[in-house]
Coordinates of C-alpha atoms and ligand atoms in Angstrom, one line a residue:
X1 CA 298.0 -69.1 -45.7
X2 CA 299.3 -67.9 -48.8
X3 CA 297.9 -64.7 -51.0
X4 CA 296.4 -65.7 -53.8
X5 CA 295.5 -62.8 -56.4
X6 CA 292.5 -63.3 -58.9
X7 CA 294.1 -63.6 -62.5
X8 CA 294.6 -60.1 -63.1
X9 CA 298.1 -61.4 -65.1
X10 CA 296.4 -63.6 -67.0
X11 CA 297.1 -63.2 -71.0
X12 CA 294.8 -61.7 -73.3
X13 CA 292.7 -64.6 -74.6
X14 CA 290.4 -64.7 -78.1
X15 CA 287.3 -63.6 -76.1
X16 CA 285.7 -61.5 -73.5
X17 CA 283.1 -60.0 -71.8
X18 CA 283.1 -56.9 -69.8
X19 CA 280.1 -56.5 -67.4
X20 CA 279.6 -53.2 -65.3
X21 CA 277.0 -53.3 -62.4
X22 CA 275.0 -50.9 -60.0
X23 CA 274.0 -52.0 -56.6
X24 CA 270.2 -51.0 -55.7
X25 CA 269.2 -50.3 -52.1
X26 CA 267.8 -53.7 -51.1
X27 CA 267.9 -55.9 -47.8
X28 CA 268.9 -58.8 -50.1
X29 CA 272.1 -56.7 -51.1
X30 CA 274.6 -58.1 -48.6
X31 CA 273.5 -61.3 -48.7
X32 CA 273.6 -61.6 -52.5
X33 CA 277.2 -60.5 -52.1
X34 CA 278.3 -63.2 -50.3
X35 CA 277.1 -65.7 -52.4
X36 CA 278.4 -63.9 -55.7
X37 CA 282.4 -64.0 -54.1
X38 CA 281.0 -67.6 -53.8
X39 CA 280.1 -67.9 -57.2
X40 CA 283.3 -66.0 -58.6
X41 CA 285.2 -68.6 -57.0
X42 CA 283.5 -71.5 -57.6
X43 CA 283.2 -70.2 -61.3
X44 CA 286.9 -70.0 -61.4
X45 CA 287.8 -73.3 -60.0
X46 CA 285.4 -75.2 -62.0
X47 CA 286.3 -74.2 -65.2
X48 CA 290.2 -74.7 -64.0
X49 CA 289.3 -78.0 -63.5
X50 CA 287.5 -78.7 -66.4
X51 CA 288.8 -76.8 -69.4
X52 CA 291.9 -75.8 -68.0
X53 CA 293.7 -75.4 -71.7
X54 CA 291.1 -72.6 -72.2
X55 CA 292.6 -70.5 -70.2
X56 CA 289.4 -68.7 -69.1
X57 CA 288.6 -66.8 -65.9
X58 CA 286.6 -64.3 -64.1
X59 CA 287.6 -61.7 -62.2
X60 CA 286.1 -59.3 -60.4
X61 CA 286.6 -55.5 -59.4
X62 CA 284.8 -53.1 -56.5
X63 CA 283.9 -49.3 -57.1
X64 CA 284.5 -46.9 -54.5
X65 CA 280.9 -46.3 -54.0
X66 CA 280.1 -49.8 -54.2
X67 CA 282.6 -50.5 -51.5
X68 CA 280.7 -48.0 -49.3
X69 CA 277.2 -49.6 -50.1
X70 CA 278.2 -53.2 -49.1
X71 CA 280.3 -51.6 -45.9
X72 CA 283.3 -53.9 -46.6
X73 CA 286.0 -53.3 -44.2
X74 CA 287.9 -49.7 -44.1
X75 CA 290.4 -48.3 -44.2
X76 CA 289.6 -48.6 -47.8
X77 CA 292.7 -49.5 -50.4
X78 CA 294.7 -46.7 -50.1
X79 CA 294.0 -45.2 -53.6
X80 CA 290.0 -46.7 -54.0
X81 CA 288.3 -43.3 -54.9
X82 CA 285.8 -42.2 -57.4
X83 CA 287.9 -41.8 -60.5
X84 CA 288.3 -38.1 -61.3
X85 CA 287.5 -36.9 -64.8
X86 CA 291.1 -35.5 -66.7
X87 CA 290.1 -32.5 -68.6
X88 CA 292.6 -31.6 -71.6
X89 CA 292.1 -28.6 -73.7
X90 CA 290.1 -30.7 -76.4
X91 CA 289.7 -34.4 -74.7
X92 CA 288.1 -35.3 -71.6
X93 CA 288.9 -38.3 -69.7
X94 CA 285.0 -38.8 -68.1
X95 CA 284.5 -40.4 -65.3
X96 CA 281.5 -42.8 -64.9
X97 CA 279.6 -44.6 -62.4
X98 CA 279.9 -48.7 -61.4
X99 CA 279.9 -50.9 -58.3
X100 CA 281.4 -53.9 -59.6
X101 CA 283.4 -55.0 -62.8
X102 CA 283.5 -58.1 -64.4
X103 CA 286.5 -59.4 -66.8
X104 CA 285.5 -63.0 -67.9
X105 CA 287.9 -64.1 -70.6
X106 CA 287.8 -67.6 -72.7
X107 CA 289.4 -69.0 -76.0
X108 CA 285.7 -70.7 -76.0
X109 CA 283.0 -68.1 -75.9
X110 CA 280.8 -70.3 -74.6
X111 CA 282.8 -70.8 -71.4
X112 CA 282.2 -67.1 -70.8
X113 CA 278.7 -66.6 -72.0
X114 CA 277.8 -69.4 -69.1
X115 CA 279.5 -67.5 -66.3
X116 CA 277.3 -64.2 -67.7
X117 CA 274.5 -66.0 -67.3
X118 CA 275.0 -67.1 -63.7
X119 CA 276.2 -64.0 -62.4
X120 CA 273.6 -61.9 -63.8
X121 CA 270.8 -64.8 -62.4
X122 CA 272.0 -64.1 -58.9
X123 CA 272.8 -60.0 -59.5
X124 CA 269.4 -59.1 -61.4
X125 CA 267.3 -58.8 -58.3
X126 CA 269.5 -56.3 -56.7
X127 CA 271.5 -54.6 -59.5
X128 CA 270.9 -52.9 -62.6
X129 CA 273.2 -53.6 -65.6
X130 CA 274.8 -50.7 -67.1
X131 CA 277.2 -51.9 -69.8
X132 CA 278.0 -55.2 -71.3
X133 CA 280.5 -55.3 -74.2
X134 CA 281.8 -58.3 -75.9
X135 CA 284.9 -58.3 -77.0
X136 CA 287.0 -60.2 -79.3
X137 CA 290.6 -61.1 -80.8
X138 CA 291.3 -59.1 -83.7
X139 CA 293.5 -60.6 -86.5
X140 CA 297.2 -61.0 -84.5
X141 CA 295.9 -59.3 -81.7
X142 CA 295.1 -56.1 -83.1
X143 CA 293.0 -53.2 -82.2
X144 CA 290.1 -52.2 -83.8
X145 CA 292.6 -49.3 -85.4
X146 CA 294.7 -51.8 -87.4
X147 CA 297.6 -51.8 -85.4
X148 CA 299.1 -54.4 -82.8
X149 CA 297.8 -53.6 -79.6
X150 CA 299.4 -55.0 -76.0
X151 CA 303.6 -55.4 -77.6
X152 CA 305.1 -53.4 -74.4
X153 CA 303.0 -55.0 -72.3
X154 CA 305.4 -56.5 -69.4
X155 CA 306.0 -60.3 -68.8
X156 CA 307.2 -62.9 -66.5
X157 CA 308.1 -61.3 -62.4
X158 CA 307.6 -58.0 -64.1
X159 CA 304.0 -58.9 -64.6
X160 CA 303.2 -59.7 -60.6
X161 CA 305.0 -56.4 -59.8
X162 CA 303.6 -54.0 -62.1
X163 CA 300.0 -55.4 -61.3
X164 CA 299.7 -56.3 -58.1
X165 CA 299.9 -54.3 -54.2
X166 CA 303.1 -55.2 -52.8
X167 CA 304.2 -54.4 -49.0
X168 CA 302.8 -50.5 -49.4
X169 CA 299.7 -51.5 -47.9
X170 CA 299.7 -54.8 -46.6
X171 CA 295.8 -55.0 -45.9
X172 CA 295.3 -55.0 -49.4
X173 CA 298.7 -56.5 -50.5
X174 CA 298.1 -59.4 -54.1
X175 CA 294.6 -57.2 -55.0
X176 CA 294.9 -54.6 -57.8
X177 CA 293.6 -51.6 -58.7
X178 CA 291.5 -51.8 -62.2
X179 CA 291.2 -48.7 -64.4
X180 CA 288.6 -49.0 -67.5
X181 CA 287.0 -47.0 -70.4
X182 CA 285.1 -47.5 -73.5
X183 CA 286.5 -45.5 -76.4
X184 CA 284.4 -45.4 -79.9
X185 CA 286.3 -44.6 -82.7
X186 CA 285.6 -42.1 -85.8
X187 CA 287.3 -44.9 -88.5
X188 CA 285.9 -42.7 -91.2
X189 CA 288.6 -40.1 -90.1
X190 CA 291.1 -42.4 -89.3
X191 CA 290.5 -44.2 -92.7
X192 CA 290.9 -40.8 -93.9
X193 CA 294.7 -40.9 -93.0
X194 CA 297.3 -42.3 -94.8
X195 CA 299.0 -45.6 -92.9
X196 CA 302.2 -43.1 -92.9
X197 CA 300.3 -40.8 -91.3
X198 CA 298.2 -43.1 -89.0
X199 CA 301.8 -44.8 -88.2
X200 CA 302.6 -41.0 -86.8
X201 CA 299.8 -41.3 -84.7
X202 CA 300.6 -44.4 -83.1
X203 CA 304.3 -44.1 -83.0
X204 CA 304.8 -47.7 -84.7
X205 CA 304.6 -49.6 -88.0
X206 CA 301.7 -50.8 -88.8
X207 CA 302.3 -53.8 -90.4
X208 CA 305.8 -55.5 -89.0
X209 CA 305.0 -53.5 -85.1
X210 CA 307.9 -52.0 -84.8
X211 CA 308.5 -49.0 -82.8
X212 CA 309.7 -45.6 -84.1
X213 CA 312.9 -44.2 -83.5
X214 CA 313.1 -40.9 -81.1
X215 CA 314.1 -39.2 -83.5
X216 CA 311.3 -39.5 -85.9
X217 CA 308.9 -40.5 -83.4
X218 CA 306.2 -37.5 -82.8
X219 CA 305.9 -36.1 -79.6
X220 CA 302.5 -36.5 -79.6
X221 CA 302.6 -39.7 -80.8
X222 CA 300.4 -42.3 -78.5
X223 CA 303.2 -44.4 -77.3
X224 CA 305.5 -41.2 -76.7
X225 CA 302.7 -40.4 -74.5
X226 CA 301.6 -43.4 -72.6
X227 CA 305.8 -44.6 -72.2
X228 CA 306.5 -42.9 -69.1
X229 CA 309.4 -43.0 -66.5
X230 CA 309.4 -43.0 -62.5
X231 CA 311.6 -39.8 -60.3
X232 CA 314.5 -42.1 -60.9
X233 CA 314.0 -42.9 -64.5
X234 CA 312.6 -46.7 -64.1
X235 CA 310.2 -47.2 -66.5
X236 CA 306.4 -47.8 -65.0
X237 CA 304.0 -50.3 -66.6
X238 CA 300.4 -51.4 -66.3
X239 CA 299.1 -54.6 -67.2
X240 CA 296.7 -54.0 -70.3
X241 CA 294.4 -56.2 -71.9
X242 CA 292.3 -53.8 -74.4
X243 CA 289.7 -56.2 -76.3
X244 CA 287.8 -54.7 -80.1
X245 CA 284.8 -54.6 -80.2
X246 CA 282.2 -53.4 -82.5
X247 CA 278.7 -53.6 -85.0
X248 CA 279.9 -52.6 -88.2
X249 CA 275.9 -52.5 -89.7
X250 CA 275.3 -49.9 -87.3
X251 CA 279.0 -48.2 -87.7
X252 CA 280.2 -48.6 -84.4
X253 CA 283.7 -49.6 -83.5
X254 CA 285.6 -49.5 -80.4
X255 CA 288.5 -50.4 -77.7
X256 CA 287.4 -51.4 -74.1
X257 CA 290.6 -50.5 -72.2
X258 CA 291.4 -52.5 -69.3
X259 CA 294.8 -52.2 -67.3
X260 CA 295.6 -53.6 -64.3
X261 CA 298.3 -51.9 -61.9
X262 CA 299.6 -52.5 -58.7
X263 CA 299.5 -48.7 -58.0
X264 CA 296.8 -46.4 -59.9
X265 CA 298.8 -43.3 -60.0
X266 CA 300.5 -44.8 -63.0
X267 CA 297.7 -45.0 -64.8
X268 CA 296.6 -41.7 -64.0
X269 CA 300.2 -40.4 -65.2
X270 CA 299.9 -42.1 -68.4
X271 CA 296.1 -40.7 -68.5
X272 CA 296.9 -37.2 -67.7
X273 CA 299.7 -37.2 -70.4
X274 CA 297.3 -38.3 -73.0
X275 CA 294.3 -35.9 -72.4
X276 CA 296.0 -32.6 -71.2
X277 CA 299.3 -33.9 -72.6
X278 CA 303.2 -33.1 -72.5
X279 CA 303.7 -30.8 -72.3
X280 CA 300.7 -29.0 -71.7
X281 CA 298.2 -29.3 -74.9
X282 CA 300.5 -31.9 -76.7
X283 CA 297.9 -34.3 -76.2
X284 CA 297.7 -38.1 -78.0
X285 CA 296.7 -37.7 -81.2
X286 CA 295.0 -41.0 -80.9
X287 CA 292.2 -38.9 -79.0
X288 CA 291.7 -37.3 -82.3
X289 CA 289.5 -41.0 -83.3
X290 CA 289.4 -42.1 -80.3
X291 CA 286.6 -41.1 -77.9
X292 CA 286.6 -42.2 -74.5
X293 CA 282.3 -42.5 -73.3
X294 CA 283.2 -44.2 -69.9
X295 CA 285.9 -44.1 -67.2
X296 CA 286.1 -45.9 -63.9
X297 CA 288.2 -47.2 -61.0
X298 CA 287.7 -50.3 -58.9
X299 CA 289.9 -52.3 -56.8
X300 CA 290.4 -56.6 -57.4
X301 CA 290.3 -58.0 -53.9
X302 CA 292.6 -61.1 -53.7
X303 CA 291.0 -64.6 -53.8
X304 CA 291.6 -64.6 -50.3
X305 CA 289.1 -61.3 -49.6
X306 CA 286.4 -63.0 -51.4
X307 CA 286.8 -66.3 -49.5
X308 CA 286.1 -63.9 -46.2
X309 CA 283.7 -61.8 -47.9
X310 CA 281.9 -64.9 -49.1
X311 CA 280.8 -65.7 -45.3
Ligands
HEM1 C1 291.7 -45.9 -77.7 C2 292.2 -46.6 -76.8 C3 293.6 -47.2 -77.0 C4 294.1 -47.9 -78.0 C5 293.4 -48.3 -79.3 C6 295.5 -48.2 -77.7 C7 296.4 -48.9 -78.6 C8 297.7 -49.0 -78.3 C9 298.7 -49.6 -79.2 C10 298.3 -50.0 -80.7 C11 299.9 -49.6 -78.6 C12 301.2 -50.1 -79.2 C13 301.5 -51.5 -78.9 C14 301.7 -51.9 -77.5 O1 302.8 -51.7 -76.9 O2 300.7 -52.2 -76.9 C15 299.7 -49.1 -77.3 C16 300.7 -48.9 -76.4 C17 300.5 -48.5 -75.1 N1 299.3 -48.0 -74.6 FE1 297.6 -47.8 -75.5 N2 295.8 -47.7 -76.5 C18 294.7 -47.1 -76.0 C19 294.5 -46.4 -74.8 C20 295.5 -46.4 -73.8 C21 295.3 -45.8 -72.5 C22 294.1 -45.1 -72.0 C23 296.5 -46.0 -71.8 C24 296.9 -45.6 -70.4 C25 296.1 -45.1 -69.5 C26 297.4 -46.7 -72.7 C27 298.7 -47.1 -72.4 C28 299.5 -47.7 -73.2 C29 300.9 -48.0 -72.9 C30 301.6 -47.9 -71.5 C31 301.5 -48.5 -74.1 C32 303.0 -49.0 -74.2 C33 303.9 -47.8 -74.4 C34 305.3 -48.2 -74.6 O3 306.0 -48.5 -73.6 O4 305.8 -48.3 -75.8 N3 296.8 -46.9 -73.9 N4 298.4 -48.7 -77.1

């Protein structure tokens, strides 16, 4: 039988919600499991079948602790650990807690809002919800900051390869290692800047999108940062889909990263470059407005794992 991934390469779409969850000690644990892969996939395939110009999905992510607590098979994913905070001289990527992820995206909101409702009916009596964040299509796809977000993000084969496990570890091979964190933003200080000067920060126009030069690009510029290379000078990508979000009466704005990747030692790369910086203490200036609050890994089985896990 073929592997068939969840839609991690799926395209950013006008809305979202991001559900974390805690697993709770409870006999009913293992069995709710099985009935949620159930329900991912059956959520999945009905709304395919339905709506399927809407372009909405739901996929789901394991923690490394919530792998352990619902004993799923070892050895684990090769690079499924507790995400490790990344401490720079004035940022700190934290790390936080969560068992499972959820990424349901929609053009229709209530497409989404539905599938929330049915997978917290069946999670509530064994699980505690620890964040839920709705986000949304800015404008032309922009990020809460005013600028384009998701232009260097990679597209057609190059999608598949930079998101998904390949032959390095064929256990897990079409499954995908999910890296997220909720950022607030100080837009008074960022307001504060000039767009010349906020352009510097980002490393792009902000109207037209257009990237800097080199040679006027700063060095610790975010892009300059997060544009890395592999030992033989490839470039390495990551599969982002960052959603704004915010509640402007009570002056709170954000960015829920997401980025999928078919190996999470990119993502740490383009992490550690960004909080401790290159070299050392030229960190992103985009952490100057930008505070990350959460941080956490989790691995996307394959549609295939959940069949299994689903009994
Ligand atoms: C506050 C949170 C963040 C915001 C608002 C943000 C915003 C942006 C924007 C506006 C761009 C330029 C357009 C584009 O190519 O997408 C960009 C590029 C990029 N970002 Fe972020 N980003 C954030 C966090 C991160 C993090 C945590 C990572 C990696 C761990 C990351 C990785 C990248 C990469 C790889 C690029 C493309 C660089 C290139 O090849 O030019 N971003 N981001």
């Amino acid at each position: 039988m073929s592997i068939e991934s969840q839609n991690v390469t799926d395209y950013p779409n006008s809305n979202t919600i991001f559900m974390v969850w805690n697993l709770n000690e409870s006999p009913l644990l293992k069995d709710t499991f099985q009935q949620l892969c159930a329900l991912v996939l059956n959520l999945n395939n009905s709304v395919f079948n339905r709506f399927p110009d809407s372009r909405a999905s739901c996929v789901m992510g394991i923690g490394y602790e919530g792998w352990k607590k619902l004993e799923l098979p070892t050895p684990l994913p090769k690079e499924l650990v507790n995400f490790e905070e990344i401490r720079g001289v004035k940022h700190t990527a934290v790390s936080t807690p969560g068992d499972l992820h959820f990424h349901l995206r929609a053009d229709n909101k209530s497409l989404i809002f539905d599938m929330a409702i049915e997978i917290s009916r069946l999670l509530s009596p064994v699980a505690e919800s620890i964040l839920e964040i709705n986000g949304f299509k800015y404008w032309d796809t922009r990020s809460i900051l005013g600028f384009v977000d998701g232009t260097e993000n990679p597209h057609g084969e190059d999608r598949d390869y930079f998101a998904k496990i390949g032959e390095e570890d064929l256990q897990y091979k079409g499954g995908s290692y999910l890296f997220v964190q909720k950022y607030l933003h100080n837009m008074d200080a960022w307001k504060g800047l000039s767009t010349e000067e906020q352009e510097k920060v980002i490393g792009r126009s902000k109207e037209n999108d257009i990237e800097m030069s080199d040679a006027v690009k700063p060095s610790n510029s975010h892009i300059a940062l997060a544009n890395i290379e592999g030992e033989n000078g490839e470039e390495l990508k990551i599969v982002r889909d960052n959603m704004p979000f915010g509640r402007p009466s009570s002056n709170e704005f954000g960015t829920y990263f997401i980025a999928y990747s078919s190996t999470f030692t990119t993502t740490k790369k383009m992490l550690t470059n960004m909080f401790v910086g290159d070299p050392v203490g030229n960190y992103d200036r985009i952490l100057d407005f930008s505070t990350a609050v959460t941080g956490t890994l989790f691995f996307v089985p394959t549609r295939n794992m959940l069949d299994e896990f689903s009994g």
